[in-house]
Amino acid sequence: MTYLKFGIAVLLFGAAPFFLASFHISLLTEILILAIFALSLNILVGYTGLVSLGHAAFFGAGAYAAGLIGQHVSAEIITTLLGGVLVSFMLALVVGIFCMKVNGFYFLMLTLAFSQMIYSFIYQSTTWTGGSNGLTGIPTPSLLGLELSNIVWVFYVTAILFLLLYAGISIFVKSPFGRVLVGIKENETRLKSMGYNTKIYRYVAFVISGTLGGLSGVLFTYFNGFIAPTNVYWTMSGTVLIMVLIGGAGTMIGPVLGAALIVILETVIATYTDMWMLLLGVIFIFFVIFLPEGIYGVWQRSTRKWLKGKIPQPELKKVDREKVS
Amino acid sequence: MSTRSILEVNHINKRFGGLEILKDISFQVQPGERIGIIGPNGAGKTTFFNLLTGDLTPSQGTITYQGKDVTDEPNYQRTRRGIVRTFQKNNLLDNLTVLDNLLLVLQRKHGLKNTWFRVRNEKNYEALYEEAEELLETWGLYPVSNKIVKNLSYGEQRQIEIMLGIATDPEILLLDEPTAGMSQTETDEIVRLLDDLPKDLTIMIVEHDLDVIFGLAERILVLHEGYIMNDDTPETIRHDARVNDIYMGKKGVS
Ligand SMILES: Nc1ncnc2c1ncn2[C@@H]1O[C@H](COP(=O)(O)OP(=O)(O)OP(=O)(O)O)[C@@H](O)[C@H]1O
Ligand SMILES: [Mg+2]
């Protein structure tokens, strides 16, 4: 079943450029990039129960690193991708040391503070980053010497990485390690009593989340060809957090749906008004009050009514068989 | 003193701000002993357990476990050494299934805690699931394995609490009022299960239900005003005038 779904997704993504206009391919690419960003944050927010308001720091680190490497070293995707991911990985290693010491509100504030530090740093390092003008003149990415000048190529690179990450994270959150993270979200005290050094788990979750956040930043430089400091600003962290929350934190597809909704709305609405941030706030408040379980939660609730009896499979299948008798 | 003792508590003192809950507590536990701890509400029994497990650190004194000073060790480390507790107030993963709660305990023992890229299911981890099923059956929780914990009755949750403790593979098990709030039938069932535990398992049990404690323990400590007032056999304790006075005669003892 899972393989089938995966196969269908591969086919759909593979075929998309043949029947979608390049504007739509571009939109889809942007959605996938932000979906990866949201998926990476969801590991923290949805599965470990740590709400970060500084995730843009990793996005920015990956993006700027890839852009600068592209300018100064090589525009080869393999180089920029590895370089960008490595930079965000190391940033997460360092920032995580501090952030894993706290929980809840303090975690939120600390991640926010760190990301604003990164923002100021980028804003002020004008010679390297272009400061408030943003990083311009990023060369077109190339793969084995072939320039990815067409959006379709960027789309394919993005789609492949998206599918791999989606599958990887799906397995990860159901693995013994991933279940420990869910346990920490539920009741950290109990997990400690069970013999888990929960701090280490939170740290690892933070580093994975930050590293993958950086990866989405790298893809964004391929897509956009330009990086502005606003991509590192706290509003960016807020936007991705909203994507996770309105899509459905702690589910796999939720953040993807959230990213799609926000990107589409922004694209549509931005043509009529420049009060996008205000509208985003309104949308978020609407979800918090009326649909707190997110888009995917609503979907599940309504399909469960439709397919009564076909409720998600229990883990111990034998049990249910015996219970019937 | 004895080199045989599994646990040695030396002059433990615990203050919360200006409040001195435990003043000077010392005693030793031999492997396989069944020790009951009684004392009025607020005597500091739970606090004492918290000190043994590392959920709190003592203001003074030391705790030695199997010849090693563990006073400053974090709680998860002590759990791994075999000091395992159950909680007076149910402290479970409320939004997960019973099975999920249990698997988290068992998977650490099975050394799977750091497996990142293998979905945890019956097919991939057969031995793990087998052990889980066995325990669930023993504890009569098999039929509710896939139920979310918070939807179960208080009694069932209490059972899970104790099952998780035992599943952790304790060398010394600290039971904090295991039968609190349970019906008589449920209490009898728990007592029967506790009786069936391996004889070499060391148990310390805090209980207000004196039938439970006298049935299970072979040695009883009476905690009163920050000191161990008595440390004796159940028979002697039962007939001790002072104990009767401050403890058993009073209300608040269920
Ligand atoms: N973390 C804490 N901070 C401050 N005071 C505390 C703390 N934990 C416990 N106390 C106080 O210490 C005293 C002893 O509490 P404790 O829970 O250990 O008693 P107990 O013997 O387990 O009582 P009970 O029979 O009601 O369970 C109580 O007065 C309690 O209010
Ligand atoms: Mg207590």
Coordinates of C-alpha atoms and ligand atoms in Angstrom, one line a residue:
Chain A
M1 CA 0.0 0.0 0.0
T2 CA 2.7 2.5 1.0
Y3 CA 4.8 1.4 -1.9
L4 CA 1.9 1.9 -4.2
K5 CA 1.3 5.4 -2.9
F6 CA 4.9 6.2 -3.3
G7 CA 5.0 4.9 -6.8
I8 CA 2.0 7.0 -7.8
A9 CA 3.6 10.0 -6.3
V10 CA 6.8 9.3 -8.3
L11 CA 4.7 9.0 -11.5
L12 CA 2.7 12.1 -10.9
F13 CA 5.8 14.2 -10.1
G14 CA 7.6 12.7 -13.1
A15 CA 4.7 13.5 -15.5
A16 CA 3.8 16.9 -14.0
P17 CA 6.0 19.0 -16.4
F18 CA 4.3 17.4 -19.4
F19 CA 0.9 18.7 -18.6
L20 CA 1.5 21.7 -16.4
A21 CA 2.4 25.2 -17.5
S22 CA 5.8 26.4 -16.3
F23 CA 4.0 28.8 -14.0
H24 CA 2.4 25.9 -12.2
I25 CA 5.6 23.9 -12.2
S26 CA 7.2 26.9 -10.5
L27 CA 4.4 27.1 -8.0
L28 CA 4.7 23.4 -7.3
T29 CA 8.4 23.6 -6.8
E30 CA 8.0 26.4 -4.3
I31 CA 5.4 24.3 -2.5
L32 CA 7.7 21.3 -2.3
I33 CA 10.6 23.4 -1.0
L34 CA 8.5 24.9 1.7
A35 CA 7.0 21.5 2.4
I36 CA 10.5 20.2 3.1
F37 CA 11.0 23.1 5.3
A38 CA 7.8 22.5 7.2
L39 CA 8.5 18.7 7.4
S40 CA 11.8 19.4 9.0
L41 CA 10.2 21.7 11.6
N42 CA 7.5 19.2 12.2
I43 CA 10.1 16.7 13.6
L44 CA 10.6 19.2 16.4
V45 CA 7.1 20.7 16.8
G46 CA 4.9 17.7 15.9
Y47 CA 6.9 14.8 17.0
T48 CA 9.1 16.0 19.9
G49 CA 6.8 18.7 21.2
L50 CA 9.3 21.5 21.0
V51 CA 7.9 24.7 19.4
S52 CA 10.6 26.6 17.7
L53 CA 10.3 30.2 16.5
G54 CA 13.7 30.3 14.9
H55 CA 13.6 27.7 12.2
A56 CA 14.4 30.3 9.5
A57 CA 17.9 30.5 10.8
F58 CA 18.6 27.1 9.3
F59 CA 16.8 27.9 6.1
G60 CA 18.9 31.0 5.8
A61 CA 22.1 29.3 6.7
G62 CA 21.6 26.7 4.0
A63 CA 20.4 29.2 1.5
Y64 CA 23.2 31.7 2.0
A65 CA 25.9 29.0 2.2
A66 CA 24.7 27.5 -1.0
G67 CA 24.5 30.9 -2.7
L68 CA 28.0 31.9 -1.5
I69 CA 29.5 28.5 -2.4
G70 CA 27.9 28.8 -5.8
Q71 CA 29.5 32.2 -6.3
H72 CA 32.9 31.5 -5.0
V73 CA 33.5 27.8 -5.3
S74 CA 31.3 26.0 -7.8
A75 CA 27.7 26.1 -8.9
E76 CA 27.7 22.3 -9.1
I77 CA 24.6 21.1 -7.2
I78 CA 26.5 18.4 -5.4
T79 CA 28.9 21.0 -3.9
T80 CA 26.3 23.6 -3.0
L81 CA 24.0 21.0 -1.6
L82 CA 26.5 19.3 0.6
G83 CA 28.1 22.6 1.6
G84 CA 24.7 24.2 2.5
V85 CA 23.6 21.2 4.4
L86 CA 26.9 20.9 6.2
V87 CA 26.8 24.6 7.3
S88 CA 23.2 24.2 8.7
F89 CA 24.2 20.9 10.3
M90 CA 27.1 22.6 12.2
L91 CA 24.9 25.6 13.1
A92 CA 22.3 23.2 14.5
L93 CA 25.0 21.3 16.4
V94 CA 26.1 24.5 18.2
V95 CA 22.7 26.2 18.7
G96 CA 21.2 22.8 19.8
I97 CA 23.7 22.7 22.7
F98 CA 22.0 25.7 24.3
C99 CA 18.4 25.0 23.2
M100 CA 18.3 21.4 24.5
K101 CA 18.7 22.8 28.0
V102 CA 15.3 24.3 28.0
N103 CA 11.7 23.4 27.3
G104 CA 8.4 25.0 26.4
F105 CA 8.3 28.8 26.4
Y106 CA 12.0 29.2 27.0
F107 CA 12.8 27.0 24.1
L108 CA 10.6 29.1 21.9
M109 CA 12.3 32.3 23.1
L110 CA 15.8 30.9 22.8
T111 CA 15.3 29.7 19.3
L112 CA 13.9 33.1 18.4
A113 CA 16.9 34.9 19.9
F114 CA 19.4 32.7 18.1
S115 CA 17.7 33.1 14.7
Q116 CA 17.6 36.9 15.2
M117 CA 21.3 36.8 15.9
I118 CA 21.9 35.0 12.7
Y119 CA 19.6 37.5 10.9
S120 CA 21.6 40.4 12.3
F121 CA 24.8 38.8 11.3
I122 CA 23.7 38.2 7.8
Y123 CA 22.2 41.7 7.6
Q124 CA 25.5 43.3 8.7
S125 CA 28.0 41.2 6.8
T126 CA 27.3 43.4 3.7
T127 CA 30.5 42.5 1.9
W128 CA 29.6 38.8 1.8
T129 CA 25.8 38.7 1.9
G130 CA 24.9 42.0 0.3
G131 CA 23.2 43.0 3.6
S132 CA 19.7 44.5 3.1
N133 CA 20.0 44.2 -0.7
G134 CA 20.2 40.4 -0.4
L135 CA 22.5 38.0 -2.1
T136 CA 22.5 38.6 -5.9
G137 CA 24.4 37.1 -8.8
I138 CA 24.1 33.5 -7.7
P139 CA 25.0 31.4 -10.7
T140 CA 22.5 29.0 -12.2
P141 CA 23.0 25.6 -10.5
S142 CA 24.5 22.9 -12.6
L143 CA 24.4 19.1 -12.4
L144 CA 27.5 17.4 -13.7
G145 CA 28.3 20.4 -15.8
L146 CA 24.8 20.7 -17.2
E147 CA 23.2 24.0 -16.4
L148 CA 19.7 23.7 -14.8
S149 CA 18.5 26.8 -16.5
N150 CA 15.0 25.5 -17.0
I151 CA 12.6 25.4 -14.0
V152 CA 11.7 21.9 -14.9
W153 CA 15.1 20.7 -13.9
V154 CA 15.0 22.5 -10.6
F155 CA 11.6 21.0 -10.1
Y156 CA 12.9 17.5 -10.7
V157 CA 15.8 17.9 -8.3
T158 CA 13.3 19.3 -5.7
A159 CA 10.8 16.5 -6.3
I160 CA 13.3 13.8 -5.9
L161 CA 14.7 15.2 -2.7
F162 CA 11.1 15.8 -1.4
L163 CA 10.1 12.2 -2.1
L164 CA 13.2 10.7 -0.5
L165 CA 12.9 12.9 2.6
Y166 CA 9.2 12.3 2.9
A167 CA 9.8 8.5 2.8
G168 CA 12.8 8.8 5.1
I169 CA 11.0 10.9 7.7
S170 CA 8.0 8.6 7.6
I171 CA 10.1 5.7 8.5
F172 CA 12.1 7.7 11.0
V173 CA 9.1 8.8 13.1
K174 CA 7.8 5.2 13.3
S175 CA 11.2 3.8 14.2
P176 CA 12.1 3.0 17.8
F177 CA 14.0 6.3 17.9
G178 CA 11.1 8.3 16.5
R179 CA 8.8 6.7 19.1
V180 CA 11.0 7.9 21.8
L181 CA 10.6 11.4 20.5
V182 CA 6.9 11.1 20.6
G183 CA 7.2 9.8 24.1
I184 CA 9.1 12.9 25.1
K185 CA 6.4 15.0 23.6
E186 CA 3.8 13.1 25.6
N187 CA 5.5 12.9 29.0
E188 CA 9.2 13.6 29.3
T189 CA 9.3 12.7 33.0
R190 CA 8.1 9.3 32.3
L191 CA 10.6 8.7 29.6
K192 CA 13.4 9.6 32.0
S193 CA 12.0 7.1 34.5
M194 CA 12.0 4.5 31.7
G195 CA 15.8 5.1 31.4
Y196 CA 16.0 7.5 28.5
N197 CA 18.4 10.4 28.5
T198 CA 15.8 12.6 27.0
K199 CA 18.1 15.6 26.5
I200 CA 20.2 13.7 24.0
Y201 CA 17.1 12.8 22.1
R202 CA 15.9 16.3 22.0
Y203 CA 19.3 17.4 20.8
V204 CA 19.4 14.8 18.0
A205 CA 15.9 15.9 16.9
F206 CA 17.0 19.5 16.9
V207 CA 20.0 18.7 14.8
I208 CA 18.1 16.6 12.3
S209 CA 15.4 19.3 12.0
G210 CA 17.9 22.1 11.6
T211 CA 19.9 20.2 9.0
L212 CA 16.9 19.4 6.8
G213 CA 15.7 23.0 7.3
G214 CA 19.0 24.0 5.7
L215 CA 18.5 21.6 2.9
S216 CA 15.2 23.4 2.0
G217 CA 17.1 26.6 2.1
V218 CA 19.6 25.3 -0.4
L219 CA 16.8 24.3 -2.8
F220 CA 15.3 27.7 -2.4
T221 CA 18.5 29.3 -3.8
Y222 CA 18.2 27.0 -6.9
F223 CA 14.6 28.0 -7.2
N224 CA 14.8 31.7 -6.5
G225 CA 18.3 32.6 -7.6
F226 CA 18.3 35.3 -5.0
I227 CA 18.2 35.4 -1.2
A228 CA 16.9 38.3 0.9
P229 CA 17.6 38.7 4.6
T230 CA 13.8 38.4 5.1
N231 CA 14.2 34.7 4.4
V232 CA 16.0 34.5 7.7
Y233 CA 13.8 36.9 9.6
W234 CA 11.5 35.7 12.4
T235 CA 8.4 36.2 10.2
M236 CA 9.8 33.3 8.0
S237 CA 10.0 31.2 11.1
G238 CA 6.5 32.2 12.0
T239 CA 5.2 31.3 8.6
V240 CA 6.7 27.8 8.5
L241 CA 5.3 27.2 12.1
I242 CA 1.9 28.2 10.8
M243 CA 2.2 25.8 7.9
V244 CA 2.9 23.0 10.3
L245 CA 0.2 23.9 12.7
I246 CA -2.6 24.5 10.2
G247 CA -1.7 21.5 8.2
G248 CA -1.6 19.2 11.2
A249 CA 1.4 18.9 13.5
G250 CA 2.6 15.4 14.3
T251 CA 1.3 14.0 11.0
M252 CA 3.3 13.4 7.9
I253 CA 1.1 14.9 5.2
G254 CA -0.1 17.8 7.4
P255 CA 2.9 20.1 6.9
V256 CA 2.8 19.4 3.2
L257 CA -0.8 20.5 3.0
G258 CA -0.1 23.5 5.2
A259 CA 2.8 24.5 2.9
A260 CA 0.6 24.1 -0.2
L261 CA -2.2 26.1 1.3
I262 CA -0.1 29.0 2.4
V263 CA 2.0 29.2 -0.8
I264 CA -1.1 29.1 -3.0
L265 CA -3.0 31.6 -0.9
E266 CA 0.0 33.9 -0.9
T267 CA 0.4 33.6 -4.7
V268 CA -3.3 34.3 -5.3
I269 CA -3.7 37.0 -2.7
A270 CA -0.5 38.9 -3.3
T271 CA -1.8 39.9 -6.8
Y272 CA -4.6 41.8 -5.1
T273 CA -3.2 43.2 -2.0
D274 CA 0.1 43.6 -0.1
M275 CA -1.4 42.9 3.2
W276 CA -0.4 39.3 3.0
M277 CA 1.1 39.0 6.5
L278 CA -2.1 40.4 8.0
L279 CA -4.2 37.9 6.1
L280 CA -1.9 35.1 7.2
G281 CA -2.5 36.1 10.8
V282 CA -6.2 36.0 10.2
I283 CA -6.0 32.5 8.6
F284 CA -4.0 31.2 11.5
I285 CA -6.4 32.6 14.1
F286 CA -9.3 31.0 12.2
F287 CA -7.6 27.6 12.3
V288 CA -6.6 27.9 16.0
I289 CA -10.2 28.7 17.0
F290 CA -12.2 26.6 14.6
L291 CA -10.0 23.8 13.3
P292 CA -7.3 23.3 15.9
E293 CA -6.5 19.8 14.6
G294 CA -5.4 21.3 11.2
I295 CA -6.3 20.4 7.7
Y296 CA -5.3 16.8 7.9
G297 CA -7.3 16.4 11.2
V298 CA -10.4 17.6 9.5
W299 CA -9.8 15.4 6.6
Q300 CA -9.4 12.3 8.8
R301 CA -12.5 13.2 10.8
S302 CA -14.6 13.5 7.7
T303 CA -13.3 10.4 6.0
R304 CA -13.7 8.3 9.1
K305 CA -17.3 9.1 9.0
W306 CA -17.4 8.0 5.4
L307 CA -15.5 4.8 5.9
K308 CA -16.8 3.8 9.2
G309 CA -15.1 0.6 10.4
K310 CA -12.0 1.3 8.3
I311 CA -10.3 3.1 11.1
P312 CA -6.5 3.0 11.1
Q313 CA -4.9 -0.4 11.7
P314 CA -4.1 -1.3 15.2
E315 CA -0.5 -2.3 16.0
L316 CA -1.2 -5.7 17.6
K317 CA -3.5 -7.2 15.0
K318 CA -4.0 -10.4 16.8
V319 CA -5.7 -8.6 19.7
D320 CA -8.5 -7.2 17.6
R321 CA -9.2 -10.6 16.1
E322 CA -9.5 -12.2 19.5
K323 CA -11.6 -9.4 21.0
V324 CA -14.3 -10.0 18.5
S325 CA -15.0 -13.5 19.8
Chain B
M1 CA 27.9 -2.1 56.7
S2 CA 27.1 -5.4 55.2
T3 CA 28.9 -5.8 51.9
R4 CA 25.8 -7.7 50.8
S5 CA 23.4 -4.8 50.9
I6 CA 22.0 -3.7 47.6
L7 CA 21.1 -0.2 48.8
E8 CA 22.6 2.0 51.6
V9 CA 21.1 5.2 52.6
N10 CA 23.4 7.4 54.8
H11 CA 22.1 10.3 56.8
I12 CA 19.8 11.6 54.1
N13 CA 18.3 15.0 54.6
K14 CA 15.9 16.8 52.4
R15 CA 14.7 20.4 52.7
F16 CA 12.3 22.3 50.4
G17 CA 13.2 25.9 51.1
G18 CA 12.9 26.2 54.9
L19 CA 10.8 23.1 55.2
E20 CA 12.8 20.1 56.4
I21 CA 10.8 17.1 55.2
L22 CA 13.4 14.4 55.8
K23 CA 15.8 15.0 58.7
D24 CA 18.2 12.1 59.1
I25 CA 17.4 8.9 57.4
S26 CA 19.8 5.9 57.3
F27 CA 19.2 2.3 56.6
Q28 CA 20.3 -0.6 54.4
V29 CA 18.4 -2.9 52.1
Q30 CA 19.5 -6.5 51.5
P31 CA 18.9 -8.1 48.1
G32 CA 15.5 -9.7 47.8
E33 CA 14.1 -7.9 50.8
R34 CA 10.5 -6.8 50.8
I35 CA 10.2 -3.5 52.7
G36 CA 7.1 -1.7 53.5
I37 CA 7.2 2.1 54.2
I38 CA 4.4 3.6 56.2
G39 CA 3.8 7.0 57.7
P40 CA 1.1 9.7 57.8
N41 CA 0.2 11.8 54.8
G42 CA 2.9 14.3 54.0
A43 CA 5.5 12.3 56.0
G44 CA 7.8 12.4 53.0
K45 CA 7.5 8.9 51.7
T46 CA 7.2 10.0 48.0
T47 CA 10.0 12.5 48.6
F48 CA 12.1 9.7 49.8
F49 CA 11.4 7.6 46.7
N50 CA 12.3 10.6 44.6
L51 CA 15.6 10.8 46.3
L52 CA 16.3 7.1 45.7
T53 CA 15.4 7.3 42.0
G54 CA 17.2 10.6 41.4
D55 CA 14.1 12.6 40.6
L56 CA 15.3 14.8 43.5
T57 CA 18.7 15.2 45.0
P58 CA 19.1 15.1 48.8
S59 CA 20.2 18.3 50.6
Q60 CA 22.6 16.1 52.6
G61 CA 23.7 12.5 52.8
T62 CA 24.6 9.8 50.3
I63 CA 22.9 6.9 48.5
T64 CA 25.0 3.9 47.6
Y65 CA 23.6 1.3 45.3
Q66 CA 25.4 -2.0 44.7
G67 CA 28.5 -0.5 46.2
K68 CA 28.5 2.6 44.1
D69 CA 27.7 6.1 45.2
V70 CA 24.7 7.2 43.0
T71 CA 23.7 10.3 45.0
D72 CA 24.4 12.6 42.0
E73 CA 23.4 10.3 39.2
P74 CA 20.5 11.4 37.0
N75 CA 17.3 9.4 37.2
Y76 CA 17.6 7.7 33.8
Q77 CA 21.0 6.4 34.7
R78 CA 19.7 4.9 37.9
T79 CA 16.8 3.3 36.1
R80 CA 19.4 1.6 33.8
R81 CA 21.2 0.3 36.9
G82 CA 17.9 -1.2 38.1
I83 CA 16.4 1.3 40.5
V84 CA 12.9 1.5 39.1
R85 CA 9.8 3.2 40.5
T86 CA 6.1 3.4 39.9
F87 CA 4.3 6.7 40.6
Q88 CA 1.7 7.4 43.2
K89 CA -0.2 9.5 40.7
N90 CA -0.5 7.8 37.3
N91 CA 2.2 9.2 35.1
L92 CA 1.7 7.6 31.8
L93 CA 1.9 8.5 28.1
D94 CA -1.8 9.4 28.1
N95 CA -2.4 9.9 24.4
L96 CA -0.6 6.8 23.3
T97 CA -1.8 3.2 23.3
V98 CA -1.1 0.8 26.1
L99 CA 1.1 -1.2 23.8
D100 CA 3.0 1.9 22.8
N101 CA 3.7 2.7 26.5
L102 CA 5.0 -0.8 27.1
L103 CA 7.1 -1.0 23.9
L104 CA 8.9 2.2 24.9
V105 CA 10.0 0.5 28.1
L106 CA 10.9 -2.8 26.4
Q107 CA 12.7 -1.4 23.3
R108 CA 15.4 0.2 25.5
K109 CA 16.1 -3.2 27.1
H110 CA 16.1 -4.8 23.7
G111 CA 18.8 -2.3 22.7
L112 CA 16.6 -0.8 19.9
K113 CA 16.4 2.7 21.2
N114 CA 18.8 4.0 18.6
T115 CA 17.4 2.3 15.6
W116 CA 16.4 5.1 13.3
F117 CA 15.4 3.6 10.0
R118 CA 13.3 0.6 10.7
V119 CA 9.6 1.0 11.3
R120 CA 8.7 -0.5 14.7
N121 CA 6.2 -3.2 14.0
E122 CA 5.5 -6.8 14.7
K123 CA 7.3 -8.0 11.6
N124 CA 10.5 -6.1 12.1
Y125 CA 10.8 -6.6 15.9
E126 CA 9.4 -10.0 16.6
A127 CA 11.0 -10.6 20.0
L128 CA 10.1 -7.2 21.3
Y129 CA 6.4 -7.7 20.4
E130 CA 6.4 -11.2 21.9
E131 CA 7.7 -10.0 25.2
A132 CA 5.1 -7.2 25.1
E133 CA 2.3 -9.6 24.5
E134 CA 3.4 -11.8 27.3
L135 CA 3.4 -9.0 29.8
L136 CA 0.1 -7.7 28.6
E137 CA -1.4 -11.1 29.1
T138 CA 0.0 -11.5 32.6
W139 CA -1.4 -8.1 33.6
G140 CA -4.8 -8.7 32.1
L141 CA -4.3 -5.8 29.7
Y142 CA -4.1 -7.7 26.5
P143 CA -7.7 -6.9 25.4
V144 CA -7.0 -3.2 25.7
S145 CA -3.5 -3.2 24.2
N146 CA -4.5 -0.9 21.3
K147 CA -6.6 1.5 23.4
I148 CA -5.4 5.0 24.1
V149 CA -4.4 5.1 27.8
K150 CA -6.5 8.1 28.7
N151 CA -9.7 6.4 27.6
L152 CA -9.1 3.5 30.1
S153 CA -10.5 3.3 33.6
Y154 CA -8.5 4.5 36.6
G155 CA -7.9 0.9 37.7
E156 CA -6.6 -0.1 34.3
Q157 CA -4.3 2.9 34.2
R158 CA -3.0 1.9 37.7
Q159 CA -2.2 -1.6 36.4
I160 CA -0.3 -0.1 33.5
E161 CA 1.7 2.0 35.8
I162 CA 2.8 -1.0 37.7
M163 CA 3.3 -3.2 34.6
L164 CA 5.6 -0.5 33.2
G165 CA 7.7 -0.6 36.3
I166 CA 8.1 -4.3 36.2
A167 CA 8.8 -4.3 32.5
T168 CA 11.8 -2.0 33.1
D169 CA 13.6 -5.0 34.6
P170 CA 14.2 -3.7 38.1
E171 CA 16.8 -5.0 40.6
I172 CA 15.0 -2.9 43.2
L173 CA 11.4 -1.9 42.6
L174 CA 9.9 1.1 44.4
L175 CA 6.1 1.0 44.5
D176 CA 4.5 4.2 45.5
E177 CA 0.9 3.3 46.7
P178 CA 0.3 0.8 43.9
T179 CA -3.3 0.1 45.0
A180 CA -4.3 3.7 45.7
G181 CA -7.8 4.4 44.6
M182 CA -8.4 0.8 43.4
S183 CA -11.4 -1.3 44.2
Q184 CA -11.0 -4.3 46.5
T185 CA -11.1 -6.8 43.5
E186 CA -8.5 -4.8 41.7
T187 CA -6.4 -4.5 44.8
D188 CA -6.5 -8.3 45.3
E189 CA -5.4 -8.8 41.7
I190 CA -2.5 -6.5 42.1
V191 CA -1.4 -8.1 45.3
R192 CA -1.5 -11.5 43.6
L193 CA 0.6 -10.2 40.8
L194 CA 3.1 -8.6 43.1
D195 CA 3.3 -11.9 45.1
D196 CA 4.2 -13.7 41.9
L197 CA 7.2 -11.5 41.2
P198 CA 10.6 -13.3 41.4
K199 CA 11.8 -13.8 44.9
D200 CA 15.2 -12.3 44.3
L201 CA 13.6 -8.9 43.2
T202 CA 14.0 -6.3 46.0
I203 CA 10.9 -4.4 46.6
M204 CA 10.1 -1.3 48.6
I205 CA 6.5 -0.4 48.9
V206 CA 4.7 2.6 50.2
E207 CA 1.0 1.9 51.0
H208 CA -1.8 3.2 53.0
D209 CA -3.7 -0.1 52.7
L210 CA -2.2 -1.9 55.7
D211 CA -3.6 -5.3 54.6
V212 CA -1.6 -5.0 51.4
I213 CA 1.6 -3.9 53.2
F214 CA 1.4 -6.5 56.0
G215 CA 0.7 -9.2 53.4
L216 CA 3.7 -8.3 51.3
A217 CA 6.4 -6.9 53.4
E218 CA 8.7 -8.8 55.8
R219 CA 10.2 -5.6 57.2
I220 CA 8.5 -2.3 57.8
L221 CA 9.9 1.2 58.2
V222 CA 7.7 3.9 59.8
L223 CA 8.5 7.4 58.6
H224 CA 7.5 10.1 61.1
E225 CA 8.6 13.7 61.4
G226 CA 11.6 13.3 59.2
Y227 CA 13.0 10.2 60.9
I228 CA 12.6 6.5 60.7
M229 CA 10.7 5.9 63.9
N230 CA 10.6 2.1 63.6
D231 CA 12.3 -0.5 61.6
D232 CA 10.9 -3.8 62.4
T233 CA 8.9 -6.9 61.4
P234 CA 5.3 -6.4 60.6
E235 CA 4.3 -8.3 63.7
T236 CA 6.1 -6.0 66.0
I237 CA 5.0 -2.9 64.2
R238 CA 1.4 -4.0 64.4
H239 CA 1.6 -4.1 68.2
D240 CA 3.7 -1.0 68.7
A241 CA 1.9 1.5 70.8
R242 CA 3.5 4.6 69.3
V243 CA 2.9 3.5 65.8
N244 CA -0.7 2.8 66.6
D245 CA -1.0 6.2 68.2
I246 CA 0.5 8.4 65.5
Y247 CA -0.5 6.4 62.5
M248 CA -3.0 3.6 62.6
G249 CA -5.4 5.2 65.0
K250 CA -5.7 8.4 62.9
K251 CA -8.0 9.1 60.1
G252 CA -6.5 9.6 56.7
V253 CA -5.4 6.0 56.7
S254 CA -7.5 4.1 54.3
Ligands
LIG1 N1 8.9 19.6 45.2 C1 8.4 20.0 46.4 N2 8.5 21.3 46.8 C2 8.0 21.7 48.0 N3 7.5 20.9 48.9 C3 7.3 19.6 48.6 C4 7.8 19.1 47.3 N4 7.5 17.8 47.2 C5 6.9 17.5 48.4 N5 6.8 18.6 49.2 C6 6.2 18.6 50.5 O1 6.9 17.6 51.3 C7 6.0 17.0 52.1 C8 6.0 15.5 52.0 O2 5.5 15.1 50.7 P1 5.4 13.6 50.2 O3 4.7 13.7 48.9 O4 6.8 13.1 50.2 O5 4.6 12.9 51.3 P2 4.0 11.4 51.4 O6 4.5 10.8 52.6 O7 4.3 10.7 50.1 O8 2.5 11.7 51.5 P3 1.2 11.0 50.9 O9 1.0 9.8 51.9 O10 0.1 12.0 50.9 O11 1.6 10.5 49.6 C9 4.6 17.5 51.9 O12 4.3 18.5 52.8 C10 4.7 18.2 50.5 O13 3.9 19.3 50.4
MG2 MG 3.2 10.0 48.6

